[in-house]
Structure formats: C-alpha cells, structure tokens
CSV table of C-alpha atoms in Angstrom, one decimal:
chain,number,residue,atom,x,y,z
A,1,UNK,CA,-18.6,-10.9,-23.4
A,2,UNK,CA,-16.0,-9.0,-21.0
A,3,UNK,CA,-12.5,-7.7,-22.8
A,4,UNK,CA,-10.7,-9.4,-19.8
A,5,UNK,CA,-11.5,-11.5,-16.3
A,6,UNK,CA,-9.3,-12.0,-13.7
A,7,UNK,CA,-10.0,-15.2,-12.0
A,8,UNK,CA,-8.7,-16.3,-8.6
A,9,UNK,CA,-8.1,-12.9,-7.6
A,10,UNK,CA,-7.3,-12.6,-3.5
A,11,UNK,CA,-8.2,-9.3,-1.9
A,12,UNK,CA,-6.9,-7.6,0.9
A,13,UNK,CA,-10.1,-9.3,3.2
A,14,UNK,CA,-9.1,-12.7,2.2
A,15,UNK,CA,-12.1,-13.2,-0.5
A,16,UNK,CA,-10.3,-15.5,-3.8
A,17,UNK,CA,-13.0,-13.4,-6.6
A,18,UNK,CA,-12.8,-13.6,-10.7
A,19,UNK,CA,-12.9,-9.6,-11.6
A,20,UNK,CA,-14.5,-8.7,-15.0
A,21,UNK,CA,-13.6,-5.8,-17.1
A,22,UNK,CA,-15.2,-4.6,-20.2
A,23,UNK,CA,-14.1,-0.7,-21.9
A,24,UNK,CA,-12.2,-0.1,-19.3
A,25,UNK,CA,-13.8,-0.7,-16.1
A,26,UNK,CA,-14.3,-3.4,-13.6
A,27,UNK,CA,-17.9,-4.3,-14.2
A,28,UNK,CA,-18.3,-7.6,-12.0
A,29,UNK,CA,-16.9,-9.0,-8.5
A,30,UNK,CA,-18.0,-12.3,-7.9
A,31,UNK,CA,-16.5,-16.1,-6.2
A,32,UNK,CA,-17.3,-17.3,-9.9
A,33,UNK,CA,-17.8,-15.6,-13.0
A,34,UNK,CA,-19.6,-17.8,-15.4
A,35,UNK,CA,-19.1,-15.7,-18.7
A,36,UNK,CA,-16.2,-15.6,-20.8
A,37,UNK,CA,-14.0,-12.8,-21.8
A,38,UNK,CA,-11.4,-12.2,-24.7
A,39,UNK,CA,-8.9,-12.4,-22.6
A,40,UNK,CA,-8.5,-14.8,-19.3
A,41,UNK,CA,-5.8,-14.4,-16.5
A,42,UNK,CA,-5.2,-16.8,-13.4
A,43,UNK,CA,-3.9,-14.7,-10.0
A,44,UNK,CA,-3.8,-18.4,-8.7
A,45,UNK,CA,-4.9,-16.9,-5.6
A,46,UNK,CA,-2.4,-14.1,-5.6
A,47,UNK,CA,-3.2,-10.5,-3.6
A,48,UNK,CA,-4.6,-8.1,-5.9
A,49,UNK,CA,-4.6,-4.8,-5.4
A,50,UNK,CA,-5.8,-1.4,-6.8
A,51,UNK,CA,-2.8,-0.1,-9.0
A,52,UNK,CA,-0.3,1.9,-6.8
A,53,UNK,CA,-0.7,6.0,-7.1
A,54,UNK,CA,2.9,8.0,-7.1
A,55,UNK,CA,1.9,11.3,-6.1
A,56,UNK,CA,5.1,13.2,-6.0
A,57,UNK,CA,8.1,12.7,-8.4
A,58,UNK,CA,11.1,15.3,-9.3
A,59,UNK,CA,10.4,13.6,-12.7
A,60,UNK,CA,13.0,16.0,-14.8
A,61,UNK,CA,16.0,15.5,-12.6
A,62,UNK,CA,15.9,11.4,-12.9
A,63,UNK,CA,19.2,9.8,-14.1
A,64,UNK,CA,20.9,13.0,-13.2
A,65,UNK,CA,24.2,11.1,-13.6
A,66,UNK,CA,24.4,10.5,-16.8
A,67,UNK,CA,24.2,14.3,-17.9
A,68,UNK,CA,26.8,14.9,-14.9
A,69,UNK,CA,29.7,12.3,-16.2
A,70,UNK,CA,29.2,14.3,-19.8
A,71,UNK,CA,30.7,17.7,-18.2
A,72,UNK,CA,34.2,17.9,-17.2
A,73,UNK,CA,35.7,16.0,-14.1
A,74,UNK,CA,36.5,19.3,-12.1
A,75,UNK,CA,32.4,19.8,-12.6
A,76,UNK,CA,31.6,16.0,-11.7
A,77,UNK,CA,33.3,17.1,-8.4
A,78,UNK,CA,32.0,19.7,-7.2
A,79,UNK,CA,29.5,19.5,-4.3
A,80,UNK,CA,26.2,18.2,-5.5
A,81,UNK,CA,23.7,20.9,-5.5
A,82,UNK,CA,26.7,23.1,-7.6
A,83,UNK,CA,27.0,20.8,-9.9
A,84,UNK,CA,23.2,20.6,-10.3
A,85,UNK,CA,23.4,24.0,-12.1
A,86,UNK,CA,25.6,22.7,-14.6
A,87,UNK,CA,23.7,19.8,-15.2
A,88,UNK,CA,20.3,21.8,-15.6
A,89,UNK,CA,22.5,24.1,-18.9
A,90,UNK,CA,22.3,20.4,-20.6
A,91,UNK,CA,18.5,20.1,-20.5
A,92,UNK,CA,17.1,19.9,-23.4
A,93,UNK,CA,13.0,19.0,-24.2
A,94,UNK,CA,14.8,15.6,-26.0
A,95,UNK,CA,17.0,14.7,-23.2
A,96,UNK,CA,14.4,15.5,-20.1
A,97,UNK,CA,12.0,13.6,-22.3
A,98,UNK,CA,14.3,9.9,-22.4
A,99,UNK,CA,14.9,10.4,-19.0
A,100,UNK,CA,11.0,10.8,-18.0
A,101,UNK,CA,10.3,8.3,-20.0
A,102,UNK,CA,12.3,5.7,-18.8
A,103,UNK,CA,10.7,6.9,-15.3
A,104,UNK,CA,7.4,6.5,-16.2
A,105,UNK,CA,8.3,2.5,-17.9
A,106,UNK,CA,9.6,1.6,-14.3
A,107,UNK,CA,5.9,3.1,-13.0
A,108,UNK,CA,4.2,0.8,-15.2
A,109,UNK,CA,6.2,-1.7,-14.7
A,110,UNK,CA,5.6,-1.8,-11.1
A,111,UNK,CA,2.5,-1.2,-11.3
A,112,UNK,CA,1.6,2.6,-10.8
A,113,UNK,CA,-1.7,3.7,-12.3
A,114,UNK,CA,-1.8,7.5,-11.5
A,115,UNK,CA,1.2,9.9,-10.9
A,116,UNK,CA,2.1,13.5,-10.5
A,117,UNK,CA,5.4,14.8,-11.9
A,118,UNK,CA,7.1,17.6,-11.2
A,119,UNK,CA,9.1,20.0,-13.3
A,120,UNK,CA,11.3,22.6,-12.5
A,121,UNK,CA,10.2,26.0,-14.1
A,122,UNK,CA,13.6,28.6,-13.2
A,123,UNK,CA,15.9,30.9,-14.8
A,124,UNK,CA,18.6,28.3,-15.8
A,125,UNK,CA,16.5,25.5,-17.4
A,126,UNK,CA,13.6,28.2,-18.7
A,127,UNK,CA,10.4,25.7,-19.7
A,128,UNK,CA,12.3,22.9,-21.1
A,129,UNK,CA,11.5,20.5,-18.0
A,130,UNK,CA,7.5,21.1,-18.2
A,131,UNK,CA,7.5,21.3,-22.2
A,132,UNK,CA,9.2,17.9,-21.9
A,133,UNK,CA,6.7,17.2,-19.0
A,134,UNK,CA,3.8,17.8,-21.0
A,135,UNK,CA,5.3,15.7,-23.9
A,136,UNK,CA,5.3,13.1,-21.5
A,137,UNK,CA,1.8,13.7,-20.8
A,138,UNK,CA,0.5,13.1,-23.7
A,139,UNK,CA,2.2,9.7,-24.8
A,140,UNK,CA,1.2,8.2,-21.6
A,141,UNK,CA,-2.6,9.8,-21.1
A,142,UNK,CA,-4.1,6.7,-22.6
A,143,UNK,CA,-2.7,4.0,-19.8
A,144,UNK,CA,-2.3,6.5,-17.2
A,145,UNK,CA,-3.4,9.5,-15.0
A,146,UNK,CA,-0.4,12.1,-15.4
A,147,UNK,CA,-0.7,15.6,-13.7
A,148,UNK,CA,2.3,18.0,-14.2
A,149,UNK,CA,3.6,20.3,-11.7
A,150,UNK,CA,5.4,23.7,-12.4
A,151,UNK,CA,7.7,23.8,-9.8
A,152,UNK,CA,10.0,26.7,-8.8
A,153,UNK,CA,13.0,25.0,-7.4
A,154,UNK,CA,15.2,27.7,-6.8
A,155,UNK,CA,12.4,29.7,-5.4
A,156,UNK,CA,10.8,33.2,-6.9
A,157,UNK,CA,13.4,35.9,-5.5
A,158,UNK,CA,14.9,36.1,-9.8
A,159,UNK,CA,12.6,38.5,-11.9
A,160,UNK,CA,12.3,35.5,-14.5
A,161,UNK,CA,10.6,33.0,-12.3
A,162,UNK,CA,6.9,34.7,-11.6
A,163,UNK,CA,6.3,34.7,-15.0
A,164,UNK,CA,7.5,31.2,-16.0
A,165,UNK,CA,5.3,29.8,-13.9
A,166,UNK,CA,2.6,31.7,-14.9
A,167,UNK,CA,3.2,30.9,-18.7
A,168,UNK,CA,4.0,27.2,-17.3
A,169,UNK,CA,0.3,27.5,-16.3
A,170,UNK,CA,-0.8,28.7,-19.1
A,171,UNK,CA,0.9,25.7,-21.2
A,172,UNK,CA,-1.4,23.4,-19.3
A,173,UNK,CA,0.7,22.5,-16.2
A,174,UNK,CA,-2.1,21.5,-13.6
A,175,UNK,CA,-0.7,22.0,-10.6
A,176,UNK,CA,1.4,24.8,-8.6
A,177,UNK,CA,4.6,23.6,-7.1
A,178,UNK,CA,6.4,26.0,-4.7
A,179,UNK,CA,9.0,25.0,-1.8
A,180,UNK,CA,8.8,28.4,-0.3
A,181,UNK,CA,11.1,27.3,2.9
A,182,UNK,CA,14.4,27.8,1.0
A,183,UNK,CA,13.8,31.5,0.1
A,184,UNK,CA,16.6,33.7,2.9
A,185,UNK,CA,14.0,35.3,5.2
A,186,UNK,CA,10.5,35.1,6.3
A,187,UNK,CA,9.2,37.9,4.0
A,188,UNK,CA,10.1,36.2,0.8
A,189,UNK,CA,8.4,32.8,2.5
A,190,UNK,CA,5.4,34.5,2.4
A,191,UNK,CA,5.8,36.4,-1.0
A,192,UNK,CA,6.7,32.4,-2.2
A,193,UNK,CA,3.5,31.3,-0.5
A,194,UNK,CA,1.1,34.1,-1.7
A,195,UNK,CA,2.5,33.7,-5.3
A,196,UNK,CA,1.7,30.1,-5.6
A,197,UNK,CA,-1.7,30.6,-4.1
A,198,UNK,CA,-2.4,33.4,-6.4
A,199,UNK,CA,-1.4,31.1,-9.3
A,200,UNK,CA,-3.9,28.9,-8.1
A,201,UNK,CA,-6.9,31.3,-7.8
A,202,UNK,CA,-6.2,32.6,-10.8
A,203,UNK,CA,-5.9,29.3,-13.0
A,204,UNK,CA,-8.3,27.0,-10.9
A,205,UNK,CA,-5.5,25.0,-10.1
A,206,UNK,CA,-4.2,22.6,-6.9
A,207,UNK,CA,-1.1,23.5,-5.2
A,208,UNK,CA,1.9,21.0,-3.9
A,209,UNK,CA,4.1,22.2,-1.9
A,210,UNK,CA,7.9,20.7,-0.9
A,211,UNK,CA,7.7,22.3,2.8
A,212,UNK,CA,10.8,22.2,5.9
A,213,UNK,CA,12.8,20.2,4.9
A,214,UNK,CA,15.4,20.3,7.6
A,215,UNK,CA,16.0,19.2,10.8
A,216,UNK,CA,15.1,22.9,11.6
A,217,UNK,CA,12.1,23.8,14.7
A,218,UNK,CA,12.5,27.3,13.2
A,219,UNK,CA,11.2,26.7,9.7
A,220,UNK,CA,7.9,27.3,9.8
A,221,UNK,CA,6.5,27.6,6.1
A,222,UNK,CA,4.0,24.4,7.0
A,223,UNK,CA,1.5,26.9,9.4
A,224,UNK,CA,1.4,29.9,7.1
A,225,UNK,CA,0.3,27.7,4.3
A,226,UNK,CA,-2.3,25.8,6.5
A,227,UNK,CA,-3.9,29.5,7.5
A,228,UNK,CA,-3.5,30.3,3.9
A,229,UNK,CA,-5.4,27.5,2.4
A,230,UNK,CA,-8.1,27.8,5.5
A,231,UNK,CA,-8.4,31.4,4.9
A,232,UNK,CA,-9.7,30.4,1.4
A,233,UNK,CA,-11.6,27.6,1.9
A,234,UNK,CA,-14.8,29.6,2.0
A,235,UNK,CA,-14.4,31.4,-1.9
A,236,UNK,CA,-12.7,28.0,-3.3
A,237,UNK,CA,-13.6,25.2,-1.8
A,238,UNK,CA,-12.9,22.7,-4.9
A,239,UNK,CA,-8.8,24.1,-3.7
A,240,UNK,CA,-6.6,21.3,-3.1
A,241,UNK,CA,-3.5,21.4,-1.2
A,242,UNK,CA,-0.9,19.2,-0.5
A,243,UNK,CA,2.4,19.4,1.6
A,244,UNK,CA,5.8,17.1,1.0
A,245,UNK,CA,8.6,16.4,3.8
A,246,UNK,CA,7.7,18.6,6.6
A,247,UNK,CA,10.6,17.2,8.2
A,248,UNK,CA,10.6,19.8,10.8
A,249,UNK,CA,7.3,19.3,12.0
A,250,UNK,CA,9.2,16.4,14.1
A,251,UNK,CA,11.4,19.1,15.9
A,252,UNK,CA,9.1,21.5,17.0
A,253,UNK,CA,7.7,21.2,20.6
A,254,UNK,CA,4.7,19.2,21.0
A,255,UNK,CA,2.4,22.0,22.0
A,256,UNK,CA,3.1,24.0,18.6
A,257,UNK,CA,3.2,20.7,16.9
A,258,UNK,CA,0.0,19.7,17.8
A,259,UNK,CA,-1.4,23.6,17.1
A,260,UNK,CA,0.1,22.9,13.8
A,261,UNK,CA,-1.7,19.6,13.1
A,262,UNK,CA,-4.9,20.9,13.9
A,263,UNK,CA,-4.3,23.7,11.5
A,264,UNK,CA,-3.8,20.9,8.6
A,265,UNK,CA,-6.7,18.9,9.7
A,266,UNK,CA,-9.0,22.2,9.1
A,267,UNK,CA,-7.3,22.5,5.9
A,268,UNK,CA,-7.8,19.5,4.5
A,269,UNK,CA,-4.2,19.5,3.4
A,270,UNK,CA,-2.4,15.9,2.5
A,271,UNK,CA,1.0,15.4,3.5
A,272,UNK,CA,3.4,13.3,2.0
A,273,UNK,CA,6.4,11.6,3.4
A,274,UNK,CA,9.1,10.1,2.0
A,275,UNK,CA,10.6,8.3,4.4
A,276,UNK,CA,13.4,7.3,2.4
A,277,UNK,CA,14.1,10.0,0.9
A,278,UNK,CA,14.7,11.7,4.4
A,279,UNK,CA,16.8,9.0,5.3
A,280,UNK,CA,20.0,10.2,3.1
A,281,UNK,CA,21.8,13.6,4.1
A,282,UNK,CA,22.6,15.9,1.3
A,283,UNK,CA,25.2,19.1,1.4
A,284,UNK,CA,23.6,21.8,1.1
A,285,UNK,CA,25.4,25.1,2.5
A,286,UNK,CA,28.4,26.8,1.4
A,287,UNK,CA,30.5,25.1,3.7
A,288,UNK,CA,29.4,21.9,2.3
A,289,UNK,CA,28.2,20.4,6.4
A,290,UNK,CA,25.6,17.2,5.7
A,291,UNK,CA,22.1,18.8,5.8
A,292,UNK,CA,19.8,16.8,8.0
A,293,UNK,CA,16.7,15.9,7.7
A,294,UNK,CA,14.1,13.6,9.0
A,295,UNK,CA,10.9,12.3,9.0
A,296,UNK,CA,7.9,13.9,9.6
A,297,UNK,CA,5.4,13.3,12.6
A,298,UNK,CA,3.6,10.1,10.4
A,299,UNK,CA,2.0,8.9,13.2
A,300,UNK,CA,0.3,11.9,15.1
A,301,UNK,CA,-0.8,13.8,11.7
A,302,UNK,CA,-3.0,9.8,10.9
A,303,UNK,CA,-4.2,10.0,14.6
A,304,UNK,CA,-5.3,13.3,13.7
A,305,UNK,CA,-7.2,12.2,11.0
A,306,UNK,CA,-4.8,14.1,8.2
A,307,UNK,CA,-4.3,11.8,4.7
A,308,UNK,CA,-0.6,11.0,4.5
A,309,UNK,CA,0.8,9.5,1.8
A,310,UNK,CA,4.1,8.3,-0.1
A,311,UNK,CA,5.7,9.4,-3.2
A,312,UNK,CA,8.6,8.3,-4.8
A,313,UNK,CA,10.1,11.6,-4.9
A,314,UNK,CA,13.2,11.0,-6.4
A,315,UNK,CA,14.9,8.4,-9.1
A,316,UNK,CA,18.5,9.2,-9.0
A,317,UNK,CA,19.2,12.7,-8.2
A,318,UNK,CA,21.4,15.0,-6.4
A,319,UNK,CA,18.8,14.6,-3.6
A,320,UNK,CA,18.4,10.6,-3.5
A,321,UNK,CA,20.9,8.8,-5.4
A,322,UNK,CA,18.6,5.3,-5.6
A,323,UNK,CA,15.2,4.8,-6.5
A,324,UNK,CA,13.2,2.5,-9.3
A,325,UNK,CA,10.0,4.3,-9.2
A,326,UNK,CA,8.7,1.2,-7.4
A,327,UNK,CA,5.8,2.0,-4.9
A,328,UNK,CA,6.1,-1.2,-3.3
A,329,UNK,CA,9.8,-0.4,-2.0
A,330,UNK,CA,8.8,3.2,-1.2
A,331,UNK,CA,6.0,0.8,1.2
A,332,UNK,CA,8.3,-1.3,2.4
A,333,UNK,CA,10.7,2.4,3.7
A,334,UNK,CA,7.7,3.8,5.5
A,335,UNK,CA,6.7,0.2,7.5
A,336,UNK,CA,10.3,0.4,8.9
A,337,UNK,CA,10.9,4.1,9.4
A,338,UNK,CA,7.0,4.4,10.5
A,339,UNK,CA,7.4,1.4,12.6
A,340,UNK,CA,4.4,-0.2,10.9
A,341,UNK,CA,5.3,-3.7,11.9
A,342,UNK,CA,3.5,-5.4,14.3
A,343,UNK,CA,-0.3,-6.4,15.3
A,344,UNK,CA,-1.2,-6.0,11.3
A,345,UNK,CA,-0.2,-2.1,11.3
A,346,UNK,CA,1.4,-3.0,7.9
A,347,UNK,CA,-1.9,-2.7,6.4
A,348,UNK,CA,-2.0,0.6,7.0
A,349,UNK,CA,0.9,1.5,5.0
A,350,UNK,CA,-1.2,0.4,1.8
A,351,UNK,CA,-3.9,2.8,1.2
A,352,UNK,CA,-0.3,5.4,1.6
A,353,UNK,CA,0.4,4.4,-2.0
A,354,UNK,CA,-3.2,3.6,-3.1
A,355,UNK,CA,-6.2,5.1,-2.2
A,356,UNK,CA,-5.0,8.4,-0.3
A,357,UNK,CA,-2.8,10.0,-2.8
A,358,UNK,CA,-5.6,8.8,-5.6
A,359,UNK,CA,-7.7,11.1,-4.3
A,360,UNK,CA,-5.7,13.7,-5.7
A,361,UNK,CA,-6.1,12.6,-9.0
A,362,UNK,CA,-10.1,12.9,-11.3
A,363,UNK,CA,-10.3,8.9,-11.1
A,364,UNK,CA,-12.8,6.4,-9.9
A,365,UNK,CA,-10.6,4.7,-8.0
A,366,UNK,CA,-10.7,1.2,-6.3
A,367,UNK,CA,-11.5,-2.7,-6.8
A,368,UNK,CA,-15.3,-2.4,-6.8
A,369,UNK,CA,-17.9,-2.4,-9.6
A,370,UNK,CA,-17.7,1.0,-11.9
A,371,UNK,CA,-14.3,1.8,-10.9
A,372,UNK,CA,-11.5,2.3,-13.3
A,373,UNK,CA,-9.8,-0.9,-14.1
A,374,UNK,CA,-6.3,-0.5,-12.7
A,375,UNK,CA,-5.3,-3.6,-10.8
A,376,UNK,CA,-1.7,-4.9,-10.2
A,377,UNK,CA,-1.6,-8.7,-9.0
A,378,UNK,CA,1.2,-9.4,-6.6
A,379,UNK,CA,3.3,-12.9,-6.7
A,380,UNK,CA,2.1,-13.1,-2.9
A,381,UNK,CA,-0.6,-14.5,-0.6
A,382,UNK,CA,-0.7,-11.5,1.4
A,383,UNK,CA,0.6,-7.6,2.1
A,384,UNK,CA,2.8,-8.6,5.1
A,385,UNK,CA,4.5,-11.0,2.2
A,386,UNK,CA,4.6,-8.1,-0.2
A,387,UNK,CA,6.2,-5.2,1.6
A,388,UNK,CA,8.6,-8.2,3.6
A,389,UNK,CA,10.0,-10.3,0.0
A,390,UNK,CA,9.2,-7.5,-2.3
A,391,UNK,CA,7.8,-9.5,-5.1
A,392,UNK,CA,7.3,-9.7,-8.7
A,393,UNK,CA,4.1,-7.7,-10.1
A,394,UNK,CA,2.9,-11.0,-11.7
A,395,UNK,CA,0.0,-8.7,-13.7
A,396,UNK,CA,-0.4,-5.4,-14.2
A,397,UNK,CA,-3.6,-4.1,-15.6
A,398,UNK,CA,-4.3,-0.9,-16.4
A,399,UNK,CA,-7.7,0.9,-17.7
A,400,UNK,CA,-8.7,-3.0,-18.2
A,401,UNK,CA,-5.9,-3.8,-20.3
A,402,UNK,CA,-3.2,-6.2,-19.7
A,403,UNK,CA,0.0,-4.2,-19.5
A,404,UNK,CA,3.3,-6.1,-17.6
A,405,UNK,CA,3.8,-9.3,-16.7
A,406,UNK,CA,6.3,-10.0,-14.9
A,407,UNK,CA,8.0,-13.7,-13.6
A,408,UNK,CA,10.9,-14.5,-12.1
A,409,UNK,CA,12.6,-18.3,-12.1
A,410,UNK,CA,15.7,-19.3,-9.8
A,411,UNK,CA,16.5,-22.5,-9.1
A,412,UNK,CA,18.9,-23.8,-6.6
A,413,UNK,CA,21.8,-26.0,-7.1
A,414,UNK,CA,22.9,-26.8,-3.7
C-alpha cells in the first residue's frame, strides 16, 4: 500500500495522472492507479506541479518594521538604509528566529520545497542572524531543503568581518555570500571577490553572490567573478557559483555585454533576477537621491544558454517593502517585466522557480518516478491561469506528506 496518491493530477503536457508516494518519494505515474494508499487526494484535474524552489532570500531582515516602530520616532525617520543600523543593534537569535520563521510558514504555505536563506554575518549584528539561521535550519530540515548563506552585507573593508565569516563557515553555514560591488574602489572588489572564493576552497563550499546592482555600466564586479570561477574550474569542478541582480549588465554596451555573457556561460554560473525587486528605488547615498536599478539582460543570458532564475529576495525590508514569500507572485513579476506573455512564452517562466534554481540544492527533483515527493496542486487548469488569477495552492505536498491545504469560497450577492 502507498502512504499517499494523488489522483486526477494535470501536468504541465496536459496528461490528467494519479501519482503514488510511499517514504517519501513518488514511486508511480500512471492514467489509473489501481492500489490504495493511506491517504487519497482528488486534484480534480487541477495543474500540478513540482514544489516551487526560493533560491535567494535576505531571510534575517524580514518584517524589518516591526523592530523599526520599537526605536524612537527621530530613528523611524531617518533614511532607510540608516536606520537599518539601528535596527540590526535589536537582533537577537530569539527575534531573528520569529521573524524567519514566520518566513519560512508563508514558503510552505505557498508551496516552496527547497530554499536558500541568507544571513548577514558583520560587525553590528556579530553571528546572531546565521546562529538564528541555523536554528531555523534545523526545525524545518524534515519538510524542507534549507541552505544557509553567510553573507557580508556591509562588505569586508572592517577587521571583524573576515573572520566572522570564516567562523560562520565553520558553524555549518553552506554557502559564501559576498556582494563585493558596494566596497569604494576596484581594489577592495577584488580583495571582496578573492575572500569569498577563498572561503570556498577552503570549506568545499558554493558561493552566491548579490552583484551590480545599479543602474551603473561602470560596475563591473559580474566579469571578475566569471574569470574567477573559470580560472578554477579545472582544481574544483564540483564549485558552484551563482550571481543575483546584475542590474548593470543591462547598461553596458552590447559588445562588452555579450563578452560578459559568454564569460558566464563558460562558468556555468546561475543568475538570478528579481524582477520585482528591481522594480522599487531605494536611497542609498548620502544625499539621500533614489538609487536606480533595473533588470538584468533576462532574455539574452537564456538565449545564451545561462540558467536564470527567481528568488524572492526580500519580505519586507529596507530594500523591498512587500513580499509573501510566494513563488507564484515572484512568477507572475518576471512574465510582465520579462515580457513572457504571448505565443506560450509563460511557460518558460516556470522552470525559473522550479527546476533551475533546484539544481542548486542535493535533491532529486521533479514529477517522475524516484524523485522526491514535493508536489504543490494549483486551483487552476493551466500555468497561463496560474501566473494570470494567482490562485490558491489547493495541496501542498511535501517529502510525500500532505502539508497545506488551502481553499478559498466567495460568493456573490449581486
């Protein structure tokens, strides 16, 4: 007997299947099943889909606002990234741990299988983020794949920093953030750059990267760390690199943009945009002037035959003030701002928050015999319905287990 099957199941290619599950993974994919399980669902000829993948979350700065309105009201207006600081003294391992948590309910809840969350490691909040982090970790390891990133947000130009992420490293963090564009000149880019990269060789570790992010042609953090990771392809090729924003890859000129592209293709480095992220200006310099920013060059990197993919980036922040962790509304953002729209391009905005960014992740991935049960059932008939009415996630399943259920009822009294 199977521990769950999920009859009536439509998949993307238009076949209505019953899916079995037993310990965890789908074991059968068939028009009819014919054996019983201990537990039965009906998708009534709903579109199921593999479980959406987050791969990029500031997870520790979510609900920022709510440690903001406890500080004084000359604090609460100050311009956003000052106030930020402040905020960051209040971080505790019990308050960065609510806040995650809360996060990571929404993920289930919308039916997120695998995500990566990123904590800053700097001289104001110490460890506190990734101890939280790692907390985190640990309650949610049996439901979901969770990879934490130790992530130097204010960059490494403090004497503290170097050495807090290598002791974040050493606390199990699997992954090396950096965002080396925001150090003040090109020589502490590349000092950013060959720290995280070190960090990796040394630990065995992936690297993420928030890179250019900026309307700025002149930032141009994306090529050295495209050499960087081709350079070392040869003595690690198990080293796994991604890249987030890369907004100014859109305002370089074409010739250097294409050099660029190449460079990533040789990589093998995934990009991630966040098209809706980069949609909402932020002050950043001292004289408080909207920073702009934009989104990357989406199209031409896929042409190219680079993986790009979407993350929810932020919940709430002094980045993005929105967000619900919901990988289906960060779709929906990339098939306007990509202009995936017509002639069925909207299908190619799903494996962006599926099968791409999984590959990140140690999973077996995907609606097919042996694969890790992680299956969300959408109340609609197809994608173009789901990314257009943004629907309930009538059943998630996760690691074969029934997990959410969600169903809405309005009725009309006209």
């Amino acid at each position: 007997m199977f521990d769950l099957i999920l009859r009536n199941a439509k998949l993307m290619d238009g076949r209505v299947v019953d899916i079995a599950m037993f310990k965890g993974a789908i074991m059968a994919i068939k028009p009819q099943i014919a054996e019983a399980a201990t537990t039965e669902l009906d998708a009534g000829g709903r579109l199921t889909i593999p479980a959406f993948v987050n791969g990029q979350l500031h997870a520790c700065k979510s609900f920022w606002r709510r440690l903001l309105q406890t500080l004084p009201e000359e604090i609460q207006a100050l311009p956003l990234f000052e106030a930020a600081e402040h905020v960051k003294h209040l971080y505790t391992k019990e308050n960065v741990f609510e806040r995650v948590d809360e996060v990571m309910r929404l993920a289930i809840q919308n039916g997120t299988c695998a995500i990566r969350l990123f904590a800053d490691v700097d001289q104001v909040s110490g460890l506190t983020a990734l101890d939280a982090m790692l907390a985190i970790q640990e309650k949610y390891a049996a439901w979901m794949a969770v990879q934490v990133v130790a992530f130097p947000q204010d960059g490494i130009l403090t004497e503290s920093t170097p050495e807090l992420m290598h002791q974040a490293l050493e606390m199990g963090a699997e992954v090396v953030g950096g965002i080396p564009w925001i150090e003040p000149n090109t020589a502490a880019q590349q000092a950013h750059i060959e720290m995280c990269f070190a960090l990796a060789q040394e630990f065995e570790r992936d690297l993420h990267f928030v890179v250019d992010d900026a309307a700025d042609p002149n930032l141009r953090t994306l090529e050295t760390i495209a050499r960087q990771a081709i350079a070392l392809k040869k003595s690690h090729p198990n080293l796994r690199v991604a890249a987030t924003q890369c907004s100014a890859l859109s305002f370089y000129d074409d010739a250097y943009a294409a050099e660029v592209i190449q460079l990533l293709k040789e990589a093998g480095i995934m990009i991630f945009s966040n098209s809706h992220v980069n949609l909402i200006a932020t002050e950043f310099d001292e004289a408080h002037h909207p920073w702009p920013r934009s989104m990357t060059r989406v199209r031409e990197l896929m042409a190219a035959h680079v993986p790009v993919a979407c993350g929810q980036d932020d919940v709430d922040n002094w980045f993005y003030p929105f967000g619900r962790n919901d990988m289906l509304e960060v779709a929906q953002f990339m098939a306007h701002n990509g202009r995936f729209a017509w002639h069925g391009e909207v299908d190619k905005v799903l494996p962006m928050v599926t099968s791409i960014p999984a590959a990140l992740f140690e999973m077996d991935y995907g609606i097919r015999p042996n694969a890790e049960a992680n299956l969300v059932v959408l109340d609609a008939p197809d994608w173009h319905h789901a990314i257009q009415f943004q629907p309930n996630k009538r059943f998630v399943i996760l690691r074969g287990k029934l997990v959410a259920t969600t169903e809405t009822k309005t009725t009309l009294s006209l």
